[in-house]
Coordinates of C-alpha atoms and ligand atoms in Angstrom, one line a residue:
X1 CA 64.2 -79.8 284.8
X2 CA 63.3 -76.5 283.2
X3 CA 60.9 -76.4 280.2
X4 CA 62.3 -74.6 277.2
X5 CA 60.3 -73.2 274.3
X6 CA 62.4 -73.2 271.1
X7 CA 60.9 -70.8 268.5
X8 CA 62.2 -71.9 265.0
X9 CA 63.3 -75.2 266.7
X10 CA 62.7 -77.2 263.5
X11 CA 65.4 -75.2 261.7
X12 CA 69.1 -75.9 261.2
X13 CA 70.5 -74.5 264.4
X14 CA 67.3 -75.0 266.4
X15 CA 67.1 -78.7 265.6
X16 CA 70.7 -79.4 266.7
X17 CA 70.1 -77.3 269.8
X18 CA 66.9 -79.2 270.7
X19 CA 68.9 -82.5 270.5
X20 CA 71.5 -81.1 273.0
X21 CA 68.8 -79.7 275.3
X22 CA 67.0 -83.1 275.4
X23 CA 70.4 -84.8 276.0
X24 CA 70.8 -82.5 279.0
X25 CA 67.3 -83.5 280.2
X26 CA 65.6 -80.2 279.6
X27 CA 62.0 -80.5 278.5
X28 CA 61.6 -79.1 275.1
X29 CA 58.6 -77.5 273.2
X30 CA 59.2 -76.5 269.6
X31 CA 57.2 -73.8 267.8
X32 CA 57.7 -73.4 264.1
X33 CA 55.8 -72.3 261.0
X34 CA 57.9 -74.4 258.7
X35 CA 58.7 -71.4 256.5
X36 CA 62.2 -72.9 256.1
X37 CA 61.9 -76.4 257.6
X38 CA 59.8 -79.5 257.4
X39 CA 57.9 -81.6 259.9
X40 CA 60.2 -84.6 259.3
X41 CA 62.9 -82.9 261.4
X42 CA 60.8 -83.5 264.5
X43 CA 60.8 -87.3 264.2
X44 CA 64.5 -87.2 263.4
X45 CA 65.1 -85.3 266.7
X46 CA 63.0 -87.9 268.5
X47 CA 64.9 -90.7 266.8
X48 CA 68.3 -89.3 267.9
X49 CA 67.4 -88.6 271.5
X50 CA 64.7 -91.3 272.1
X51 CA 62.6 -88.5 273.7
X52 CA 59.3 -86.9 272.8
X53 CA 58.9 -83.3 272.0
X54 CA 55.8 -81.2 272.1
X55 CA 55.3 -79.2 268.9
X56 CA 53.1 -76.3 267.9
X57 CA 52.7 -75.1 264.3
X58 CA 52.7 -71.4 265.0
X59 CA 54.0 -68.1 263.7
X60 CA 55.8 -66.0 266.3
X61 CA 53.8 -63.0 264.9
X62 CA 50.5 -64.6 265.9
X63 CA 49.8 -63.4 269.4
X64 CA 46.7 -65.5 270.1
X65 CA 48.5 -68.7 269.2
X66 CA 51.5 -67.7 271.3
X67 CA 49.2 -67.0 274.3
X68 CA 47.7 -70.5 273.9
X69 CA 51.2 -72.1 274.0
X70 CA 52.1 -70.1 277.2
X71 CA 48.8 -70.9 278.9
X72 CA 49.0 -74.6 278.1
X73 CA 52.6 -75.0 279.4
X74 CA 54.7 -73.8 282.2
X75 CA 57.6 -72.4 280.3
X76 CA 60.8 -71.4 282.1
X77 CA 62.8 -69.9 279.2
X78 CA 62.6 -69.3 275.5
X79 CA 65.3 -69.7 272.9
X80 CA 64.3 -67.5 270.0
X81 CA 65.7 -68.9 266.7
X82 CA 62.7 -68.1 264.5
X83 CA 63.5 -65.6 261.8
X84 CA 64.5 -65.1 258.2
X85 CA 68.3 -65.3 257.6
X86 CA 69.3 -64.6 254.0
X87 CA 71.3 -61.5 253.5
X88 CA 70.6 -61.3 249.8
X89 CA 66.8 -61.8 250.2
X90 CA 66.7 -59.2 252.9
X91 CA 67.9 -56.6 250.4
X92 CA 64.9 -57.5 248.1
X93 CA 62.2 -57.8 250.7
X94 CA 63.3 -55.8 253.7
X95 CA 59.8 -55.2 255.1
X96 CA 59.3 -59.0 255.5
X97 CA 62.6 -59.2 257.3
X98 CA 61.7 -56.4 259.7
X99 CA 58.2 -57.8 260.2
X100 CA 59.4 -61.4 260.9
X101 CA 62.6 -60.7 262.8
X102 CA 61.8 -57.4 264.7
X103 CA 58.0 -57.4 265.0
X104 CA 58.1 -61.2 265.7
X105 CA 60.5 -60.7 268.6
X106 CA 58.4 -57.8 270.0
X107 CA 55.3 -59.9 269.8
X108 CA 57.1 -62.8 271.6
X109 CA 58.4 -60.6 274.3
X110 CA 55.0 -59.1 274.9
X111 CA 53.5 -62.5 275.5
X112 CA 56.4 -63.6 277.6
X113 CA 55.9 -60.5 279.8
X114 CA 52.2 -61.2 280.1
X115 CA 53.0 -64.8 281.3
X116 CA 55.8 -63.6 283.5
X117 CA 58.4 -65.6 281.6
X118 CA 61.5 -63.4 281.5
X119 CA 64.3 -65.7 280.5
X120 CA 65.3 -65.4 276.9
X121 CA 68.2 -66.5 274.6
X122 CA 68.3 -64.7 271.3
X123 CA 70.0 -65.9 268.1
X124 CA 72.1 -62.9 267.1
X125 CA 74.8 -62.8 264.6
X126 CA 78.4 -61.7 264.1
X127 CA 77.1 -59.4 261.4
X128 CA 76.2 -56.8 264.1
X129 CA 80.0 -56.1 264.4
X130 CA 80.2 -54.7 260.8
X131 CA 83.5 -53.1 260.1
X132 CA 85.2 -53.5 263.5
X133 CA 88.8 -54.6 263.8
X134 CA 89.3 -58.4 264.1
X135 CA 89.0 -60.5 266.3
X136 CA 85.5 -59.3 267.3
X137 CA 85.0 -58.8 271.0
X138 CA 81.6 -58.5 272.8
X139 CA 82.3 -54.9 274.0
X140 CA 83.0 -53.5 270.6
X141 CA 80.5 -51.0 269.2
X142 CA 77.8 -52.6 267.0
X143 CA 75.4 -51.4 264.3
X144 CA 77.6 -50.5 261.4
X145 CA 75.8 -53.2 259.3
X146 CA 75.5 -53.3 255.6
X147 CA 72.2 -55.1 254.9
X148 CA 68.6 -55.3 256.3
X149 CA 69.1 -58.8 257.8
X150 CA 72.0 -57.5 259.9
X151 CA 70.1 -54.5 260.8
X152 CA 67.2 -56.6 262.2
X153 CA 69.7 -58.4 264.5
X154 CA 71.2 -55.1 265.6
X155 CA 67.7 -53.6 266.3
X156 CA 66.5 -56.6 268.2
X157 CA 69.7 -56.5 270.4
X158 CA 69.0 -52.9 271.2
X159 CA 65.3 -53.6 271.9
X160 CA 66.2 -56.4 274.3
X161 CA 68.8 -54.1 276.1
X162 CA 66.0 -51.5 276.5
X163 CA 63.6 -54.1 277.7
X164 CA 66.1 -55.2 280.4
X165 CA 66.8 -51.6 281.4
X166 CA 63.0 -51.1 281.9
X167 CA 62.6 -54.3 284.0
X168 CA 65.6 -55.9 285.7
X169 CA 63.8 -59.2 286.2
X170 CA 64.6 -60.1 282.6
X171 CA 67.5 -62.4 282.0
X172 CA 68.6 -62.3 278.4
X173 CA 71.5 -63.8 276.5
X174 CA 72.4 -62.3 273.1
X175 CA 74.4 -65.0 271.3
X176 CA 76.4 -63.8 268.4
X177 CA 76.9 -66.8 266.1
X178 CA 79.8 -66.9 263.6
X179 CA 79.5 -69.4 260.7
X180 CA 77.8 -72.6 261.7
X181 CA 78.5 -75.6 259.4
X182 CA 78.4 -79.4 259.8
X183 CA 75.7 -81.6 261.0
X184 CA 74.8 -84.1 263.7
X185 CA 77.1 -87.0 263.4
X186 CA 74.2 -89.4 263.0
X187 CA 73.5 -87.8 259.7
X188 CA 69.9 -87.6 260.6
X189 CA 69.7 -83.8 260.8
X190 CA 71.6 -81.1 259.0
X191 CA 71.3 -78.0 256.9
X192 CA 68.9 -78.1 253.9
X193 CA 68.7 -74.8 252.2
X194 CA 65.9 -74.1 249.8
X195 CA 67.0 -73.9 246.2
X196 CA 70.6 -73.0 245.3
X197 CA 72.6 -72.4 248.5
X198 CA 73.9 -69.0 249.4
X199 CA 76.3 -70.2 252.0
X200 CA 79.7 -71.7 251.3
X201 CA 79.6 -75.2 252.9
X202 CA 76.1 -76.3 251.6
X203 CA 77.3 -75.1 248.2
X204 CA 80.5 -77.1 248.4
X205 CA 78.7 -80.3 249.5
X206 CA 76.2 -79.9 246.6
X207 CA 79.1 -79.6 244.2
X208 CA 80.7 -82.7 245.7
X209 CA 77.6 -84.8 245.3
X210 CA 77.1 -83.6 241.8
X211 CA 74.0 -81.5 242.1
X212 CA 75.8 -78.4 241.2
X213 CA 78.6 -78.2 238.7
X214 CA 81.1 -75.8 240.2
X215 CA 81.7 -73.5 243.1
X216 CA 82.5 -69.9 242.4
X217 CA 84.9 -68.5 245.0
X218 CA 83.8 -64.9 245.5
X219 CA 86.9 -62.9 245.1
X220 CA 90.6 -63.9 245.0
X221 CA 92.1 -60.5 245.5
X222 CA 91.3 -59.7 249.1
X223 CA 94.1 -58.6 251.5
X224 CA 94.3 -62.1 253.1
X225 CA 96.9 -64.9 253.1
X226 CA 95.6 -66.4 249.9
X227 CA 93.4 -63.6 248.6
X228 CA 90.1 -65.3 249.6
X229 CA 87.8 -64.2 252.5
X230 CA 88.4 -65.5 256.0
X231 CA 85.6 -66.6 258.3
X232 CA 85.2 -68.3 261.7
X233 CA 83.4 -71.7 261.0
X234 CA 81.9 -73.5 263.9
X235 CA 80.5 -77.0 264.1
X236 CA 76.7 -76.7 264.6
X237 CA 76.8 -79.1 267.5
X238 CA 79.4 -77.0 269.3
X239 CA 77.1 -74.0 268.7
X240 CA 74.1 -76.0 270.0
X241 CA 76.0 -76.8 273.2
X242 CA 76.7 -73.1 273.7
X243 CA 72.9 -72.7 274.1
X244 CA 72.7 -75.1 277.0
X245 CA 75.5 -73.3 278.8
X246 CA 73.9 -69.9 278.1
X247 CA 70.6 -71.2 279.5
X248 CA 72.3 -72.4 282.7
X249 CA 73.7 -68.9 283.0
X250 CA 70.4 -66.9 282.4
X251 CA 68.4 -69.3 284.6
X252 CA 70.7 -68.5 287.5
X253 CA 71.1 -64.7 287.1
X254 CA 69.5 -61.7 285.6
X255 CA 70.8 -59.1 283.2
X256 CA 71.9 -58.9 279.6
X257 CA 74.7 -61.3 278.7
X258 CA 76.4 -61.1 275.3
X259 CA 78.5 -63.9 274.0
X260 CA 80.3 -64.7 270.8
X261 CA 79.9 -68.3 269.7
X262 CA 82.8 -69.0 267.4
X263 CA 86.1 -70.9 267.5
X264 CA 88.4 -67.9 267.5
X265 CA 90.0 -69.2 264.3
X266 CA 89.7 -68.0 260.8
X267 CA 89.8 -70.1 257.6
X268 CA 90.0 -68.8 254.0
X269 CA 87.6 -70.1 251.4
X270 CA 90.5 -72.0 249.7
X271 CA 91.4 -73.6 253.0
X272 CA 87.8 -74.7 253.5
X273 CA 87.8 -76.3 250.0
X274 CA 91.0 -78.1 250.8
X275 CA 89.8 -79.3 254.2
X276 CA 86.7 -80.6 252.6
X277 CA 88.7 -82.5 249.9
X278 CA 91.2 -83.9 252.4
X279 CA 88.6 -85.0 255.0
X280 CA 86.1 -86.5 252.5
X281 CA 88.3 -87.6 249.6
X282 CA 85.9 -85.7 247.3
X283 CA 87.1 -83.3 244.6
X284 CA 85.4 -79.9 244.7
X285 CA 85.3 -78.2 241.3
X286 CA 85.8 -74.5 241.7
X287 CA 87.0 -71.3 240.0
X288 CA 87.7 -67.8 241.3
X289 CA 85.1 -65.3 240.4
X290 CA 84.3 -61.7 241.2
X291 CA 83.8 -60.5 244.8
X292 CA 80.3 -60.7 246.3
X293 CA 78.8 -57.3 247.2
X294 CA 78.9 -56.7 250.9
X295 CA 81.5 -59.3 251.9
X296 CA 84.2 -58.3 254.4
X297 CA 87.7 -59.6 253.8
X298 CA 88.0 -61.3 257.2
X299 CA 86.2 -61.8 260.4
X300 CA 86.6 -64.2 263.4
X301 CA 85.7 -64.1 267.0
X302 CA 87.4 -63.6 270.2
X303 CA 85.7 -66.5 272.1
X304 CA 87.4 -66.0 275.5
X305 CA 84.3 -64.5 277.2
X306 CA 82.2 -67.6 276.7
X307 CA 85.0 -69.7 277.9
X308 CA 85.5 -67.7 281.1
X309 CA 81.9 -67.1 281.9
X310 CA 80.1 -70.1 280.5
X311 CA 82.9 -72.7 280.6
X312 CA 82.1 -73.2 276.9
X313 CA 84.6 -74.0 274.2
X314 CA 84.4 -75.7 270.9
X315 CA 85.4 -79.3 270.6
X316 CA 85.3 -80.0 266.9
X317 CA 87.9 -79.0 264.3
X318 CA 87.4 -78.1 260.6
X319 CA 87.9 -81.7 259.4
X320 CA 85.0 -83.0 261.6
X321 CA 82.9 -80.1 260.3
X322 CA 83.6 -81.2 256.8
X323 CA 83.1 -84.9 257.5
X324 CA 79.8 -84.4 259.2
X325 CA 78.6 -82.1 256.4
X326 CA 79.4 -84.8 253.9
X327 CA 77.9 -87.6 255.9
X328 CA 74.6 -85.7 256.1
X329 CA 74.7 -84.8 252.4
X330 CA 75.4 -88.5 251.4
X331 CA 72.7 -89.9 253.6
X332 CA 70.2 -87.2 252.5
X333 CA 70.9 -86.4 248.9
X334 CA 67.5 -84.8 248.6
X335 CA 67.4 -83.3 252.1
X336 CA 64.5 -84.4 254.3
X337 CA 62.4 -85.5 251.3
Ligands
NAD1 P1 66.7 -71.8 259.7 O1 66.0 -71.0 258.7 O2 67.1 -73.1 259.4 O3 65.7 -71.9 261.0 C1 64.8 -70.9 261.4 C2 63.5 -71.5 261.7 O4 62.5 -70.6 262.1 C3 62.9 -72.3 260.5 O5 62.5 -73.6 260.9 C4 61.7 -71.5 260.1 O6 60.7 -72.3 259.5 C5 61.3 -70.8 261.4 N1 60.6 -69.6 261.3 C6 60.9 -68.5 260.5 N2 60.1 -67.5 260.7 C7 59.2 -67.9 261.6 C8 58.0 -67.3 262.2 N3 57.6 -66.1 261.9 N4 57.3 -68.1 263.1 C9 57.7 -69.3 263.4 N5 58.8 -69.9 262.9 C10 59.5 -69.2 262.0 O7 67.9 -70.9 260.2 P2 69.1 -71.2 261.2 O8 70.3 -71.2 260.4 O9 68.7 -72.4 262.1 O10 69.1 -69.9 262.1 C11 68.4 -69.8 263.3 C12 68.6 -68.4 263.9 O11 70.0 -68.1 264.0 C13 68.0 -67.3 262.9 O12 67.4 -66.3 263.7 C14 69.2 -66.7 262.2 O13 69.1 -65.4 261.8 C15 70.3 -66.9 263.3 N6 71.7 -67.0 262.7 C16 72.0 -68.0 261.8 C17 73.2 -68.0 261.3 C18 73.6 -69.1 260.2 O14 74.6 -68.9 259.6 N7 72.8 -70.1 260.1 C19 74.2 -67.1 261.7 C20 73.9 -66.1 262.6 C21 72.6 -66.1 263.1
UDP2 N1 81.5 -67.9 249.4 C1 82.0 -68.2 248.2 N2 81.2 -68.8 247.3 C2 79.9 -69.2 247.6 C3 79.4 -68.9 248.9 C4 80.2 -68.2 249.8 O1 83.2 -67.9 247.9 O2 79.2 -69.8 246.7 C5 82.4 -67.2 250.4 C6 81.8 -65.8 250.8 O3 82.3 -64.8 249.9 C7 82.4 -65.7 252.2 C8 82.5 -67.1 252.7 O4 82.4 -68.0 251.6 O5 83.7 -65.2 252.2 C9 81.4 -67.5 253.7 O6 80.2 -67.1 253.1 P1 78.8 -67.5 253.7 O7 77.7 -67.0 252.8 O8 78.8 -69.0 253.9 O9 78.8 -66.8 255.1 P2 78.9 -65.3 255.5 O10 80.2 -65.2 256.3 O11 78.9 -64.5 254.3 O12 77.7 -65.1 256.4

């Protein structure tokens, strides 16, 4: 089976994807600098799968360390998760975001090129669509983004398109994630944000477990069914499975493939709160507050292309997403600590 290098494989999406890769019998090597994750994740992945993973503590911006990894292993493809991901933080420290997300990717691709490894799956984001009409489709224009984080994703997508145009041996998948939530159903791995969560679902589960007092719903006056924002929430395990399908595709072809990984359905913030309460029996204390700068009223995916070309579709509904979030939260009230 092919050997896959997962940069940022100890993170939220990376860890769930590594589990699915190991379940599909891929050999997995993880590279991470633990900027936003902890070593404990690695033993949890091994515990779920009963398989060993090779790990390197490495920063994707460190060329010499990357070269060492590529010279010690025969790598068939890379899934590039490593990066910084907070929209708010990216407005405060944009240079760090460009350095990590853009320079890090250029560095990685240079080393891949040197070792003739030209199969790459890149973690992109629905943010690249900006103010397009919904549902978002892969062939829509991109780049009308409103923050440095989104811009890093857009720029990397453009760099990778140029890379393929310069050398048609490359086979690259740009996966545009929508809103991943939930956790592995074992409750052994999940999302553990540093400090106060920025994202909706981790915030809800911290309110439910009593670590935070109250959720503020950002805006109740949007032009949506109940006035709150609509997003396309996807179970992280469904998202992870999308990566194994994308790998199958790029390992058997060349080109640039772009896929939305979403469910195609939108839920409002109030609907998410209700789904969480209904599926877990936990009350979520909330109030409606002002809008958050930069939020769009609604976005969700058209996910037909991934279905047609990869045979991938999501399996888990919103109740399962909430249940698994709560199971992870209850079993790990202090995260991986
Ligand atoms: P995460 O922070 O949990 O995982 C990222 C991992 O990369 C972490 O383990 C971190 O320690 C590592 N990392 C960061 N910079 C690194 C570097 N320079 N060298 C080596 N390792 C480094 O984030 P996630 O939610 O798992 O996201 C994974 C990818 O998916 C990111 O690129 C993110 O931008 C993208 N994405 C995430 C979402 C989301 O909602 N979670 C949505 C769209 C796209
Ligand atoms: N949201 C909220 N309160 C919070 C966090 C998020 O009302 O404490 C809303 C946010 O305005 C957005 C939705 O929940 O409409 C999803 O936000 P998140 O940050 O999770 O993802 P985004 O789609 O912004 O990347």
